[in-house]
């Protein structure tokens, strides 16, 4: 069965301590991988779309990368306002509409 | 720019009561519309999607139904709520097969 797994489930960093979140997927064909940020009690906020292995996208302190089996969300010198749950989702070949989501990584950045 | 609205923001309902959640999108025409449910400790689960007025696809058989009476309006309903219907309900939209954009969500508690 196709699956999206995010690790770690929770990550606690000190301000300025860079790290990476992982999203691994076992799918029969990938049409796109999406990263979202979700603050407590709010809807997910779109961050990045990646389509092919080797692709990279950057936004402020975040950089997303994609390989054939996983994606990384790198956070450089994080600030407390980066604290949130980060969600990964994949769109499969043959599905125009359905996104399959991972359970997310809860990131806490302490000042 | 496009905006997506959901209401109510929070709802507490007794078991067996009906449900109606509404989602509207502004600033775009003929969007694809989606209903997701997010339960504690689980990923977002796609419930329904719609590619046009009156066109509804169901992903998960359940106690809920969806309708799209107008181009930019999507409604989630139930005739009789169950305890297991509690959760955070999210509406999303996109154009074509691009990334999806989420609304602020409705927190439903069934007692």
XYZ file of C-alpha atoms in Angstrom:
222
model
C 0.000 0.000 0.000
C 1.278 3.456 -0.836
C 2.516 5.270 2.225
C 4.034 8.555 3.316
C 6.161 8.514 6.475
C 7.518 11.602 8.179
C 10.318 11.597 10.721
C 10.928 12.508 13.387
C 7.429 12.842 14.850
C 8.662 15.725 16.976
C 11.840 17.808 16.930
C 12.983 20.358 19.451
C 15.722 22.805 18.414
C 17.451 25.778 19.932
C 17.219 29.018 17.999
C 19.927 28.989 15.330
C 20.369 25.193 15.420
C 19.929 23.946 11.841
C 18.344 20.562 11.124
C 16.299 18.561 8.603
C 12.903 16.915 8.497
C 12.368 13.775 6.448
C 9.490 12.590 4.284
C 9.857 9.130 2.768
C 7.368 7.625 0.377
C 6.639 4.236 -1.119
C 4.576 4.932 -4.196
C 4.227 3.380 -7.601
C 4.599 6.705 -9.374
C 5.054 10.250 -8.125
C 3.411 13.242 -9.769
C 4.441 15.715 -7.133
C 5.491 16.130 -3.504
C 4.143 18.992 -1.423
C 5.261 20.572 1.832
C 2.912 22.479 4.094
C 3.238 24.302 7.399
C 0.392 24.074 9.928
C 0.048 26.240 13.031
C -2.152 24.982 15.901
C -5.854 25.317 15.154
C -5.286 26.591 11.601
C -5.372 25.199 8.104
C -2.134 24.078 6.408
C -0.161 26.765 4.582
C 1.444 25.775 1.286
C 5.249 25.953 1.162
C 6.723 24.007 -1.782
C 5.998 21.666 -4.665
C 8.698 19.308 -5.976
C 8.232 17.217 -9.106
C 11.442 15.375 -9.918
C 14.509 13.922 -8.203
C 17.242 16.499 -7.777
C 14.847 19.417 -7.604
C 15.296 22.005 -4.844
C 13.143 24.904 -3.681
C 14.002 27.621 -1.148
C 12.022 30.114 0.879
C 13.660 32.188 3.599
C 15.194 29.688 6.095
C 13.588 26.642 4.437
C 14.921 24.494 1.620
C 13.153 21.432 0.258
C 14.928 18.709 -1.715
C 13.701 15.576 -3.455
C 15.241 12.193 -4.250
C 13.602 9.129 -5.757
C 12.509 7.842 -2.347
C 12.383 10.800 0.010
C 12.287 14.519 0.523
C 14.044 16.668 3.082
C 12.990 19.982 4.507
C 16.128 21.735 5.686
C 15.744 24.502 8.239
C 18.715 26.841 8.514
C 19.216 28.929 11.667
C 15.591 28.501 12.781
C 13.748 31.100 14.820
C 10.943 30.538 17.369
C 8.390 31.648 14.750
C 9.331 28.597 12.675
C 7.671 26.428 15.326
C 4.802 24.537 13.676
C 3.807 21.149 12.334
C 5.282 20.478 8.906
C 3.240 18.216 6.630
C 4.359 16.317 3.567
C 1.970 15.060 0.889
C 2.360 13.166 -2.384
C 0.293 13.033 -5.529
C 0.414 9.732 -7.346
C 0.624 9.064 -11.043
C -2.874 8.309 -12.291
C -4.498 10.534 -9.664
C -5.240 14.085 -10.709
C -6.713 15.151 -7.414
C -5.871 13.027 -4.393
C -3.058 13.967 -2.023
C -1.777 11.393 0.455
C -0.486 13.081 3.602
C 2.023 12.026 6.219
C 1.260 12.557 9.908
C 3.608 15.506 10.161
C 6.621 16.607 12.208
C 6.011 18.924 15.153
C 8.897 21.388 15.249
C 9.552 23.466 18.362
C 12.258 26.120 18.284
C 13.261 27.450 21.684
C 14.674 30.984 22.062
C -6.033 37.174 -4.971
C -7.925 34.059 -3.971
C -9.485 33.600 -0.547
C -11.149 30.585 1.009
C -13.654 30.822 3.853
C -15.098 28.197 6.162
C -17.822 28.447 8.763
C -18.506 27.951 11.452
C -15.034 28.029 13.004
C -16.089 25.785 15.877
C -19.146 23.631 16.468
C -20.343 21.447 19.315
C -23.170 19.099 18.404
C -24.955 16.210 20.145
C -24.851 12.700 18.747
C -27.649 12.152 16.257
C -27.990 15.804 15.258
C -27.556 17.037 11.658
C -24.497 18.836 10.331
C -23.839 21.463 7.701
C -20.390 22.962 7.131
C -19.860 25.514 4.417
C -16.860 26.483 2.335
C -16.650 29.295 -0.208
C -13.821 30.440 -2.443
C -13.345 33.948 -3.813
C -11.202 35.232 -6.641
C -11.226 32.214 -8.936
C -13.595 30.397 -11.258
C -14.313 26.683 -11.618
C -11.974 25.581 -8.845
C -11.565 21.992 -7.733
C -12.849 21.762 -4.161
C -11.946 19.313 -1.436
C -13.090 18.283 2.059
C -10.530 16.777 4.422
C -10.755 15.575 8.012
C -7.823 15.765 10.403
C -8.082 13.622 13.520
C -5.631 13.767 16.413
C -2.495 11.760 15.663
C -3.517 11.061 12.092
C -2.764 12.620 8.751
C -5.250 14.577 6.701
C -7.815 12.248 5.177
C -9.510 13.219 1.916
C -13.285 12.822 2.255
C -14.734 14.324 -0.936
C -13.650 16.289 -3.951
C -15.516 18.122 -6.690
C -14.394 19.264 -10.131
C -17.602 21.147 -10.941
C -21.138 22.034 -9.891
C -23.040 18.918 -8.874
C -19.996 16.676 -9.374
C -18.947 14.930 -6.157
C -16.465 12.103 -5.690
C -16.292 10.258 -2.380
C -13.023 8.821 -1.150
C -14.178 7.175 2.050
C -17.594 5.573 2.720
C -18.954 7.144 5.872
C -21.699 9.039 7.612
C -21.075 12.228 5.643
C -22.108 13.654 2.276
C -21.051 16.638 0.211
C -22.738 18.952 -2.248
C -21.672 21.734 -4.582
C -24.692 23.898 -5.340
C -22.652 26.762 -6.825
C -19.295 27.060 -8.579
C -17.442 28.332 -5.517
C -19.478 26.773 -2.720
C -18.885 23.372 -1.158
C -21.001 21.953 1.658
C -20.340 19.023 3.979
C -23.401 17.457 5.605
C -24.606 14.689 7.816
C -28.120 13.616 8.749
C -27.083 12.091 12.080
C -23.713 12.753 13.669
C -21.667 10.027 15.342
C -19.046 10.454 18.069
C -16.447 9.365 15.514
C -17.297 12.378 13.319
C -15.456 14.679 15.726
C -12.375 16.282 14.204
C -10.935 19.240 12.362
C -12.550 19.676 8.950
C -10.637 21.437 6.247
C -11.770 22.696 2.873
C -9.229 23.198 0.101
C -9.171 24.364 -3.506
C -6.912 24.299 -6.528
C -6.949 24.908 -10.258
C -6.112 21.988 -12.488
C -3.693 19.646 -10.746
C -1.607 22.250 -8.928
C -0.971 22.530 -5.227
C -4.019 22.758 -2.960
C -4.755 25.739 -0.738
C -6.544 25.223 2.535
C -9.127 27.171 4.466
C -8.986 27.986 8.185
C -10.899 24.851 9.201
C -13.872 23.955 11.397
C -13.381 22.238 14.746
C -16.307 19.833 15.263
C -16.949 18.198 18.613
C -19.716 15.607 18.838
C -20.889 14.891 22.395
